[in-house]
Coordinates of C-alpha atoms in Angstrom, one line a residue:
X40 CA -13.4 2.7 26.0
X41 CA -10.8 0.0 25.4
X42 CA -9.1 -0.3 22.0
X43 CA -7.6 -3.8 21.6
X44 CA -5.5 -2.8 18.7
X45 CA -3.9 0.1 20.6
X46 CA -3.4 -2.1 23.7
X47 CA -1.7 -4.7 21.6
X48 CA 0.6 -2.1 20.0
X49 CA 1.6 -0.6 23.4
X50 CA 2.2 -4.1 24.8
X51 CA 4.5 -4.9 22.0
X52 CA 6.6 -1.7 22.5
X53 CA 7.6 -2.7 26.0
X54 CA 8.0 -6.5 25.2
X55 CA 11.3 -8.3 25.5
X56 CA 11.2 -8.9 21.8
X57 CA 11.0 -5.4 20.7
X58 CA 13.5 -4.0 23.4
X59 CA 16.1 -6.5 22.3
X60 CA 16.0 -4.8 18.9
X61 CA 15.0 -1.2 19.7
X62 CA 18.1 0.6 20.9
X63 CA 16.4 4.0 21.0
X64 CA 13.7 3.0 23.4
X65 CA 16.2 1.0 25.6
X66 CA 18.3 4.2 25.9
X67 CA 15.2 5.9 27.2
X68 CA 14.3 3.1 29.7
X69 CA 17.8 2.5 31.0
X70 CA 20.0 -0.6 30.9
X71 CA 17.5 -2.8 32.6
X72 CA 14.5 -1.1 30.8
X73 CA 12.8 -0.2 34.1
X74 CA 13.2 3.6 34.1
X75 CA 10.1 5.8 33.6
X76 CA 9.2 7.3 30.2
X77 CA 6.7 10.0 29.6
X78 CA 3.3 8.8 28.2
X79 CA 3.4 11.9 26.0
X80 CA 6.3 10.3 24.2
X81 CA 4.6 6.9 23.7
X82 CA 1.5 8.8 22.5
X83 CA 3.7 10.4 19.8
X84 CA 5.0 7.2 18.3
X85 CA 3.9 7.1 14.6
X86 CA 2.1 3.8 14.9
X87 CA 0.1 5.0 17.9
X88 CA -0.7 8.3 16.1
X89 CA -2.2 6.2 13.2
X90 CA -4.6 4.6 15.8
X91 CA -5.4 7.6 18.0
X92 CA -4.1 11.0 19.1
X93 CA -6.2 10.8 22.3
X94 CA -3.7 10.9 25.2
X95 CA -6.3 9.9 27.8
X96 CA -7.0 6.7 25.7
X97 CA -3.3 5.9 25.5
X98 CA -2.9 6.3 29.2
X99 CA -5.9 4.1 30.1
X100 CA -4.6 1.5 27.7
X101 CA -1.2 1.6 29.4
X102 CA -2.9 1.2 32.8
X103 CA -4.6 -2.0 31.7
X104 CA -1.3 -3.7 30.8
X105 CA -0.2 -5.8 33.8
X106 CA 3.5 -5.8 33.0
X107 CA 3.5 -1.9 33.2
X108 CA 3.4 0.5 36.0
X109 CA 1.8 3.9 35.3
X110 CA 2.4 6.9 37.8
X111 CA 1.9 10.6 37.8
X112 CA 4.9 12.8 38.6
X113 CA 4.6 16.6 38.8
X114 CA 1.4 16.4 36.8
X115 CA 2.9 14.3 34.1
X116 CA 1.9 10.7 33.4
X117 CA 4.8 8.3 33.2
X118 CA 5.2 4.6 32.4
X119 CA 7.7 1.9 33.0
X120 CA 8.1 -1.9 32.9
X121 CA 7.8 -3.7 36.2
X122 CA 10.5 -6.3 35.4
X123 CA 14.1 -5.9 34.1
X124 CA 14.8 -6.8 30.6
X125 CA 16.4 -10.2 30.4
X126 CA 19.5 -10.9 28.2
X127 CA 18.8 -11.6 24.5
X128 CA 19.0 -15.2 23.6
X129 CA 22.2 -15.9 21.7
X130 CA 20.7 -18.5 19.3
X131 CA 17.4 -17.4 17.5
X132 CA 15.2 -19.9 15.5
X133 CA 15.8 -19.8 11.8
X134 CA 12.0 -20.0 10.9
X135 CA 9.9 -17.3 12.4
X136 CA 6.7 -18.4 14.0
X137 CA 3.4 -17.0 13.0
X138 CA 3.3 -14.6 15.9
X139 CA 6.7 -13.2 14.8
X140 CA 5.4 -12.5 11.4
X141 CA 2.4 -10.8 12.8
X142 CA 4.5 -8.7 15.0
X143 CA 6.7 -7.7 12.2
X144 CA 3.9 -6.8 9.9
X145 CA 1.3 -5.2 12.2
X146 CA 3.2 -3.9 15.2
X147 CA 6.3 -2.3 13.6
X148 CA 9.8 -3.3 14.8
X149 CA 10.9 0.1 15.9
X150 CA 9.0 2.0 18.5
X151 CA 11.0 5.1 18.1
X152 CA 9.4 8.1 16.3
X153 CA 10.1 6.7 12.9
X154 CA 7.8 7.0 9.9
X155 CA 6.2 3.7 9.0
X156 CA 6.2 2.5 5.4
X157 CA 2.7 3.9 5.3
X158 CA 0.3 1.8 3.2
X159 CA 3.0 -0.8 2.7
X160 CA 1.7 -3.6 4.9
X161 CA -1.4 -5.5 4.1
X162 CA -3.9 -6.4 6.8
X163 CA -4.9 -10.0 7.1
X164 CA -8.2 -9.6 5.2
X165 CA -6.7 -7.7 2.2
X166 CA -6.4 -9.6 -1.0
X167 CA -3.5 -9.3 -3.5
X168 CA -3.0 -11.1 -6.7
X169 CA -0.1 -13.7 -6.7
X170 CA 3.1 -12.0 -7.7
X171 CA 2.0 -8.5 -6.8
X172 CA 2.7 -6.2 -3.7
X173 CA 1.0 -3.4 -2.1
X174 CA 2.9 -0.4 -3.3
X175 CA 3.6 2.4 -0.8
X176 CA 2.1 5.8 -1.6
X177 CA 4.1 9.0 -1.9
X178 CA 3.6 11.3 1.1
X179 CA 1.2 13.7 -0.5
X180 CA -1.0 10.9 -2.1
X181 CA -1.2 9.3 1.4
X182 CA -2.2 12.6 2.9
X183 CA -4.9 13.2 0.4
X184 CA -6.3 9.7 0.9
X185 CA -6.5 10.3 4.6
X186 CA -8.3 13.7 4.0
X187 CA -10.7 11.8 1.7
X188 CA -11.5 9.5 4.5
X189 CA -12.2 12.6 6.7
X190 CA -14.6 14.0 4.2
X191 CA -12.5 15.9 1.7
X192 CA -13.7 15.6 -2.0
X193 CA -14.4 17.7 -5.0
X194 CA -17.9 18.6 -3.7
X195 CA -16.6 19.6 -0.2
X196 CA -13.3 21.2 -1.2
X197 CA -14.6 24.8 -0.9
X198 CA -14.9 24.4 2.8
X199 CA -11.6 22.7 3.3
X200 CA -8.1 24.2 3.2
X201 CA -5.7 22.1 1.2
X202 CA -2.2 23.3 2.4
X203 CA -0.8 19.8 2.0
X204 CA -0.8 19.2 -1.7
X205 CA 1.9 21.0 -3.9
X206 CA -0.5 22.4 -6.4
X207 CA -0.3 26.0 -7.5
X208 CA -3.5 28.0 -7.9
X209 CA -4.8 28.1 -11.5
X210 CA -7.0 31.2 -11.0
X211 CA -6.9 34.1 -13.4
X212 CA -5.3 37.4 -12.3
X213 CA -8.6 39.2 -12.2
X214 CA -9.5 37.0 -9.2
X215 CA -6.3 37.7 -7.3
X216 CA -6.2 39.8 -4.0
X217 CA -6.8 43.5 -4.4
X218 CA -3.3 44.5 -3.2
X219 CA -1.7 42.1 -5.8
X220 CA -3.9 43.6 -8.6
X221 CA -2.9 47.1 -7.6
X222 CA 0.8 46.2 -7.8
X223 CA 0.2 44.6 -11.3
X224 CA -1.4 47.9 -12.4
X225 CA 1.7 49.8 -11.2
X226 CA 3.9 47.5 -13.2
X227 CA 1.8 48.0 -16.3
X228 CA 2.2 51.8 -15.9
X229 CA 6.0 51.4 -15.5
X230 CA 6.2 49.4 -18.7
X231 CA 7.1 46.1 -16.9
X232 CA 4.0 44.4 -18.0
X233 CA 1.7 44.7 -21.1
X234 CA -1.4 43.7 -19.2
X235 CA -2.7 42.9 -15.7
X236 CA -4.3 39.8 -17.0
X237 CA -1.2 37.9 -18.1
X238 CA 0.4 37.1 -21.5
X239 CA -1.1 33.6 -22.2
X240 CA -3.9 31.2 -21.6
X241 CA -4.9 27.9 -23.2
X242 CA -8.6 27.7 -23.8
X243 CA -8.6 24.6 -25.9
X244 CA -6.5 21.8 -27.4
X245 CA -6.7 21.2 -31.1
X246 CA -7.1 17.6 -32.1
X247 CA -6.9 16.7 -35.8
X248 CA -5.7 14.1 -38.2
X249 CA -2.2 15.7 -38.1
X250 CA -1.6 15.0 -34.4
X251 CA -3.4 11.8 -33.8
X252 CA -0.5 9.6 -34.9
X253 CA 2.4 8.5 -32.7
X254 CA 4.8 11.2 -31.9
X255 CA 8.5 11.1 -31.1
X256 CA 9.3 9.3 -27.8
X257 CA 11.4 12.3 -26.7
X258 CA 8.7 14.7 -27.7
X259 CA 7.6 16.8 -30.6
X260 CA 10.4 18.7 -32.4
X261 CA 8.5 22.0 -32.3
X262 CA 8.2 22.0 -28.6
X263 CA 11.8 20.7 -28.1
X264 CA 13.1 23.6 -30.2
X265 CA 11.0 26.1 -28.4
X266 CA 12.2 24.9 -24.9
X267 CA 15.9 24.9 -26.2
X268 CA 15.3 28.5 -27.5
X269 CA 13.9 29.5 -24.1
X270 CA 16.9 28.4 -22.2
X271 CA 19.3 30.0 -24.8
X272 CA 17.5 33.3 -24.6
X273 CA 17.0 33.5 -20.8
X274 CA 20.2 31.8 -19.5
X275 CA 22.8 31.5 -22.3
X276 CA 23.0 34.9 -24.2
X277 CA 26.4 35.5 -25.6
X278 CA 27.7 31.9 -25.0
X279 CA 29.2 29.8 -27.8
X280 CA 27.6 26.5 -26.7
X281 CA 23.9 26.6 -27.1
X282 CA 21.1 24.1 -26.5
X283 CA 19.3 22.5 -29.4
X284 CA 16.2 20.4 -29.7
X285 CA 18.5 17.3 -29.4
X286 CA 19.3 18.5 -25.8
X287 CA 15.7 18.3 -24.8
X288 CA 13.2 15.5 -24.0
X289 CA 9.5 16.2 -23.5
X290 CA 7.9 14.0 -20.9
X291 CA 4.5 13.4 -19.2
X292 CA 5.3 15.0 -15.9
X293 CA 8.3 15.5 -13.5
X294 CA 8.1 12.0 -11.9
X295 CA 8.2 10.4 -15.3
X296 CA 11.2 12.5 -16.1
X297 CA 12.9 11.2 -12.9
X298 CA 11.8 7.6 -13.8
X299 CA 13.3 7.8 -17.3
X300 CA 16.6 9.2 -15.8
X301 CA 16.8 6.4 -13.2
X302 CA 16.1 3.8 -15.8
X303 CA 19.0 5.2 -17.9
X304 CA 21.5 5.1 -15.0
X305 CA 24.3 2.6 -14.7
X306 CA 25.4 0.9 -11.5
X307 CA 25.9 4.1 -9.5
X308 CA 26.3 5.6 -6.0
X309 CA 23.6 8.3 -6.1
X310 CA 23.7 11.0 -3.4
X311 CA 20.5 12.8 -2.3
X312 CA 19.9 15.3 0.5
X313 CA 17.6 15.1 3.6
X314 CA 15.1 16.6 3.6
X315 CA 13.9 16.6 -0.1
X316 CA 11.0 15.6 -2.3
X317 CA 9.0 12.7 -1.1
X318 CA 8.6 10.9 -4.4
X319 CA 12.4 10.3 -4.6
X320 CA 12.2 7.6 -1.8
X321 CA 10.0 4.9 -3.5
X322 CA 11.4 5.8 -6.9
X323 CA 15.0 5.3 -6.0
X324 CA 14.2 2.0 -4.2
X325 CA 12.8 0.5 -7.4
X326 CA 16.1 0.6 -9.4
X327 CA 18.6 -2.0 -8.1
X328 CA 21.4 -0.5 -10.0
X329 CA 21.2 2.6 -7.9
X330 CA 22.9 2.6 -4.5
X331 CA 21.3 5.7 -2.9
X332 CA 23.3 7.5 -0.3
X333 CA 21.6 10.0 2.0
X334 CA 23.3 13.3 2.8
X335 CA 21.7 14.9 5.9
X336 CA 21.5 18.7 5.9
X337 CA 22.0 20.4 9.3
X338 CA 19.0 22.5 10.4
X339 CA 21.5 24.6 12.3
X340 CA 23.1 25.5 8.9
X341 CA 19.6 26.3 7.5
X342 CA 19.5 23.0 5.6
X343 CA 22.4 24.0 3.4
X344 CA 25.8 22.4 2.4
X345 CA 29.0 24.2 2.0
X346 CA 31.0 23.9 -1.2
X347 CA 33.8 22.2 0.7
X348 CA 31.4 19.6 2.2
X349 CA 29.7 19.1 -1.3
X350 CA 33.1 18.2 -2.8
X351 CA 33.9 16.0 0.2
X352 CA 30.7 14.1 -0.1
X353 CA 31.1 13.5 -3.9
X354 CA 34.6 12.4 -3.7
X355 CA 34.5 10.5 -0.4
X356 CA 31.4 8.6 -1.2
X357 CA 32.3 8.0 -4.8
X358 CA 29.1 9.6 -6.1
X359 CA 28.4 9.4 -9.8
X360 CA 25.1 11.2 -9.6
X361 CA 23.7 13.8 -7.2
X362 CA 19.9 14.4 -7.2
X363 CA 18.3 17.5 -5.6
X364 CA 15.4 19.9 -5.9
X365 CA 16.5 23.5 -6.4
X366 CA 14.7 25.5 -4.9
X367 CA 14.3 22.7 -2.3
X368 CA 11.0 21.1 -1.6
X369 CA 10.2 21.2 1.4
X370 CA 12.6 23.8 2.9
X371 CA 12.4 26.5 0.2
X372 CA 16.2 27.0 0.4
X373 CA 17.9 28.1 -2.8
X374 CA 21.3 27.6 -4.5
X375 CA 21.9 30.5 -6.9
X376 CA 24.5 32.9 -8.3
X377 CA 28.1 32.2 -7.6
X378 CA 27.2 29.3 -5.3
X379 CA 25.4 27.6 -8.1
X380 CA 28.2 28.4 -10.5
X381 CA 30.6 26.7 -8.2
X382 CA 28.2 23.6 -8.0
X383 CA 28.5 23.3 -11.7
X384 CA 32.2 23.7 -11.6
X385 CA 32.5 20.9 -9.0
X386 CA 30.3 18.6 -11.1
X387 CA 32.6 19.3 -14.1
X388 CA 35.8 18.7 -12.1
X389 CA 34.6 15.6 -10.3
X390 CA 32.6 14.2 -13.3
X391 CA 29.6 13.7 -11.0
X392 CA 26.3 14.2 -12.8
X393 CA 24.1 16.6 -11.0
X394 CA 20.4 16.2 -11.6
X395 CA 18.6 19.5 -10.6
X396 CA 14.9 19.4 -10.3
X397 CA 14.2 23.0 -11.2
X398 CA 10.4 22.7 -11.2
X399 CA 10.1 25.7 -8.9
X400 CA 12.8 27.7 -10.7
X401 CA 10.6 31.0 -11.1
X402 CA 9.2 30.9 -7.6
X403 CA 12.1 33.1 -6.3
X404 CA 11.9 35.7 -3.6
X405 CA 15.6 36.7 -3.2
X406 CA 15.3 39.6 -5.7
X407 CA 13.7 41.5 -3.0
X408 CA 16.8 41.2 -0.9
X409 CA 19.0 42.3 -3.9
X410 CA 20.4 45.9 -4.1
X411 CA 19.0 46.1 -7.7
X412 CA 15.6 47.2 -8.8
X413 CA 14.9 43.8 -10.4
X414 CA 11.2 43.0 -10.7
X415 CA 11.8 39.3 -11.3
X416 CA 14.4 36.6 -11.1
X417 CA 14.6 33.0 -12.3
X418 CA 17.4 30.5 -11.4
X419 CA 18.8 27.6 -13.4
X420 CA 22.1 25.8 -13.6
X421 CA 21.8 26.2 -17.4
X422 CA 23.3 29.7 -16.9
X423 CA 26.6 28.2 -15.7
X424 CA 27.1 25.3 -18.1
X425 CA 30.2 25.7 -20.3
X426 CA 29.6 22.9 -22.8
X427 CA 25.9 21.7 -23.2
X428 CA 27.0 18.3 -24.5
X429 CA 29.8 17.6 -22.1
X430 CA 29.1 19.2 -18.7
X431 CA 27.3 16.7 -16.4
X432 CA 24.3 18.9 -15.6
X433 CA 20.8 17.6 -16.1
X434 CA 17.8 19.9 -15.6
X435 CA 14.2 19.0 -15.0
X436 CA 11.4 21.6 -15.4
X437 CA 8.0 22.0 -17.0
X438 CA 4.5 23.5 -17.0
X439 CA 3.4 21.9 -13.8
X440 CA 4.5 24.6 -11.3
X441 CA 6.0 27.7 -12.9
X442 CA 3.3 27.9 -15.6
X443 CA 0.6 26.8 -13.1
X444 CA -0.7 24.2 -15.5
X445 CA -0.2 20.8 -13.6
X446 CA -3.1 19.2 -15.4
X447 CA -1.3 19.4 -18.8
X448 CA 1.4 16.9 -17.6
X449 CA 4.1 18.5 -19.8
X450 CA 7.7 18.6 -18.4
X451 CA 11.1 18.3 -19.9
X452 CA 14.6 17.1 -19.4
X453 CA 17.6 19.4 -20.6
X454 CA 21.0 18.0 -20.8
X455 CA 23.8 16.6 -23.0
X456 CA 22.7 14.9 -26.2
X457 CA 24.0 11.5 -25.3
X458 CA 21.8 11.6 -22.1
X459 CA 18.8 12.7 -24.0
X460 CA 19.3 9.7 -26.4
X461 CA 19.4 7.4 -23.4
X462 CA 16.3 8.7 -21.7
X463 CA 14.5 8.4 -25.1
X464 CA 15.4 4.7 -25.3
X465 CA 14.2 4.3 -21.7
X466 CA 11.0 6.0 -22.7
X467 CA 10.5 3.7 -25.7
X468 CA 9.6 0.9 -23.3
X469 CA 8.4 3.0 -20.3
X470 CA 5.8 5.3 -21.6
X471 CA 6.1 5.8 -25.4
X472 CA 6.1 9.6 -25.2
X473 CA 3.7 12.4 -24.2
X474 CA 0.4 13.5 -25.9
X475 CA 1.1 15.1 -29.3
X476 CA -1.9 17.4 -29.4
X477 CA -1.0 18.8 -25.9
X478 CA 2.6 19.3 -26.9
X479 CA 1.7 21.2 -30.0
X480 CA -0.7 23.5 -28.2
X481 CA 2.0 24.3 -25.6
X482 CA 4.6 25.6 -28.0
X483 CA 3.5 29.3 -27.5
X484 CA 3.7 29.0 -23.7
X485 CA 7.5 29.0 -23.7
X486 CA 8.0 32.2 -25.6
X487 CA 10.7 33.9 -23.5
X488 CA 9.1 37.4 -23.5
X489 CA 5.7 36.1 -22.3
X490 CA 7.5 33.7 -19.8
X491 CA 9.3 36.8 -18.2
X492 CA 5.9 38.7 -17.9
X493 CA 4.2 35.7 -16.3
X494 CA 7.2 35.4 -13.9
X495 CA 6.7 39.0 -12.8
X496 CA 3.0 38.3 -12.0
X497 CA 3.8 35.0 -10.4
X498 CA 6.3 36.5 -8.0
X499 CA 4.1 39.4 -7.0
X500 CA 1.2 37.0 -6.2
X501 CA 3.2 34.3 -4.3
X502 CA 5.4 36.9 -2.4
X503 CA 2.1 38.3 -1.1
X504 CA 0.9 34.9 0.1
X505 CA 4.4 34.0 1.5
X506 CA 4.6 37.2 3.6
X507 CA 1.0 36.7 4.9
X508 CA 1.8 33.1 5.8
X509 CA 4.9 34.0 7.7
X510 CA 3.3 36.7 9.7
X511 CA 0.5 34.4 10.8
X512 CA 2.8 31.5 11.7
X513 CA 4.9 33.8 13.9
X514 CA 1.7 34.9 15.7
X515 CA 0.8 31.2 16.3
X516 CA 4.3 30.5 17.8
X517 CA 5.2 28.2 14.9
X518 CA 9.0 28.5 14.2
X519 CA 10.3 29.0 10.6
X520 CA 14.0 29.3 11.1
X521 CA 14.7 30.3 7.5
X522 CA 11.9 31.8 5.4
X523 CA 11.6 30.2 2.0
X524 CA 13.8 31.7 -0.7
X525 CA 11.9 29.7 -3.3
X526 CA 9.1 27.3 -4.0
X527 CA 5.6 27.8 -2.5
X528 CA 6.3 25.8 0.7
X529 CA 7.1 26.6 4.3
X530 CA 9.1 24.2 6.4
X531 CA 7.7 24.6 10.0
X532 CA 9.2 23.5 13.3
X533 CA 6.2 22.7 15.6
X534 CA 8.2 21.3 18.5
X535 CA 7.1 24.3 20.7
X536 CA 3.4 23.5 20.4
X537 CA 1.4 21.6 23.1
X538 CA 1.2 17.9 22.7
X539 CA 0.1 16.1 20.6
X540 CA 0.4 19.1 18.2
X541 CA 4.3 19.1 18.7
X542 CA 4.5 15.9 16.6
X543 CA 3.7 16.0 12.9
X544 CA 1.2 13.1 13.0
X545 CA -0.6 14.6 16.0
X546 CA -1.0 17.9 14.3
X547 CA -2.0 16.3 11.0
X548 CA -4.8 14.3 12.7
X549 CA -6.1 17.3 14.7
X550 CA -6.2 19.6 11.6
X551 CA -8.1 17.0 9.6
X552 CA -10.9 17.5 12.2
X553 CA -10.7 21.2 11.4
X554 CA -10.9 20.5 7.6
X555 CA -7.2 21.6 7.1
X556 CA -4.7 19.4 5.2
X557 CA -1.0 19.6 5.8
X558 CA 2.0 17.2 5.0
X559 CA 3.8 15.6 7.9
X560 CA 7.5 16.2 7.9
X561 CA 8.5 12.6 8.1
X562 CA 7.6 12.1 4.5
X563 CA 10.5 14.2 3.4
X564 CA 13.0 11.9 5.0
X565 CA 14.0 10.3 1.7
X566 CA 14.6 6.7 2.8
X567 CA 14.6 4.2 -0.1
X568 CA 13.9 0.7 1.3
X569 CA 13.4 2.0 4.8
X570 CA 17.0 1.3 5.5
X571 CA 17.3 3.9 8.3
X572 CA 15.2 3.3 11.5
X573 CA 15.1 6.8 12.9
X574 CA 13.7 10.0 11.5
X575 CA 14.6 13.6 12.4
X576 CA 11.6 15.3 11.0
X577 CA 8.7 14.2 13.2
X578 CA 8.5 17.7 14.6
X579 CA 8.3 19.4 11.3
X580 CA 5.4 20.0 8.8
X581 CA 5.3 21.4 5.2
X582 CA 2.7 24.0 4.5
X583 CA 1.9 24.9 0.9
X584 CA 0.8 28.4 0.0
X585 CA 0.1 27.2 -3.5
X586 CA -3.7 27.5 -3.2
X587 CA -5.7 30.8 -3.5
X588 CA -5.1 33.5 -0.9
X589 CA -8.6 32.9 0.6
X590 CA -7.9 29.1 1.0
X591 CA -4.5 29.8 2.6
X592 CA -6.2 32.2 5.0
X593 CA -9.0 29.7 5.8
X594 CA -6.3 27.0 6.5
X595 CA -4.4 29.4 8.8
X596 CA -7.6 30.3 10.7
X597 CA -8.2 26.6 11.3
X598 CA -4.7 26.0 12.5
X599 CA -5.0 28.9 14.9
X600 CA -8.3 27.5 16.3
X601 CA -6.7 24.1 17.0
X602 CA -3.6 25.5 18.6
X603 CA -5.7 27.8 20.8
X604 CA -7.9 25.0 22.0
X605 CA -4.9 22.8 22.9
X606 CA -3.1 25.7 24.7
X607 CA -6.3 26.3 26.8
X608 CA -6.6 22.7 27.6
X609 CA -3.0 22.6 28.8
X610 CA -3.6 25.7 31.0
X611 CA -6.7 24.1 32.5
X612 CA -4.8 20.8 33.2
X613 CA -1.9 22.6 34.8
X614 CA -4.3 24.7 36.9
X615 CA -6.1 21.4 38.0
X616 CA -2.8 19.8 38.8
X617 CA -1.8 22.8 40.9
X618 CA -4.9 22.7 42.9
X619 CA -4.6 19.0 43.4
X620 CA -1.1 19.4 44.6
X621 CA -2.1 22.1 47.0
X622 CA -4.8 19.9 48.6

């Protein structure tokens, strides 16, 4: 069955106009653009994947294009242009014609495996108010919207497996897996825990005449004091410089914390790593005073950077700010101990402000590799700050992940007093401050003793799910070069899977049919303004083991069924090709 939209897209890829711009595709097709390229590669282009992941449909569409020649070589379908690419005109018209505009908006300039600005381009029949644009969605929001189109909803969620969204399970300990509950009982017997059920729960929020008025833009003083006390007790015992309430701003979620910080920044070169949290991309592109500079991390080095290279990047690129998640979302890699201490020292010596998104600071698994008998570990740069009002270290954390209470929308910024004053001023016109009843109900949640008990329980539960996930992925042939040291994500290399599962969009689409949600790796190429035209993560996916054990298990079972079907299909195709060749 013909698909005019697909055919038009494929025709555009091989057109003179696109090839004059698309260096990557020309490199594949040769100097005259008449060499063969595999139809599998064309089918893996992101724009094609958004239309279909049916390879047979792509091949039949290519065969209908007169300018192309389609052949089968050694059982593989290949395609090429019939005519050489002419020289690019030296003079181009200043005003683009209507066709040019349509091509730019609907067909995508680059045909290489590059992530589109998904949701950024309006179709001809979409209506927008004058003066407004269609705002791109962050990766996870786009993924969930696509899942909704495929049938995912609150009423159907129990038959789906949402391994895409970064949401921790909010279930009570009594509903955790049997092996986990047995381990908690052992820890109670050893005196490490007071109860298998956990130290705290919020059953209700008190709303009264005392908390219905406007609160402080930077948050209620009682919660700010409690957060400062938590950091001093856990990370700064015995130190002369301690945090106070004036070093803390309470905000309505992590993204709002980042928004306030960006709004308070001067004209800066801001460095950020690749890959990293998807929301950084669109956020950074909105602030014209921020010149964002990507720092790619080498997968051969487990997506890590050496201290020497860190200093070189800061000094050589003139960075005033460095932004990163630690532990890293999506790779799960962790900077801790002496290495983190040296990061803080380099920030101090170079006067480069380091913004550490520590929202996963208690999802830490490296204590099991430690020679000590520690039953828990938490990581924060706050441990290595010398002067809380002078060292350029800014920390973000909150109740969203580590307390497993994302619905409360309570997070915080910890840093020098002057910085907190600035983000408060930004908050005065951005958001006005968080909910006062919610803040006052959350004060008991940051009691250090209770937080430590909750951390022990958290790490028992998520270590169990992490280990199960890694074993299942290995059995499926999905590569995880470096198991996560933190977070509840697994950064998976799917390049060894059969097509179209070896590309993140193909895998994503196939899994939606199986009621499994994942996040394509291309979303973690933090690319503000889409300035770069090539993406390195189209063969990666991020899996979340934040949901309950049963949901993680259901999702992995679905993944295995999809992979086995495609492997069987490949075997059958190879067998048919062999018989055909023998005849």
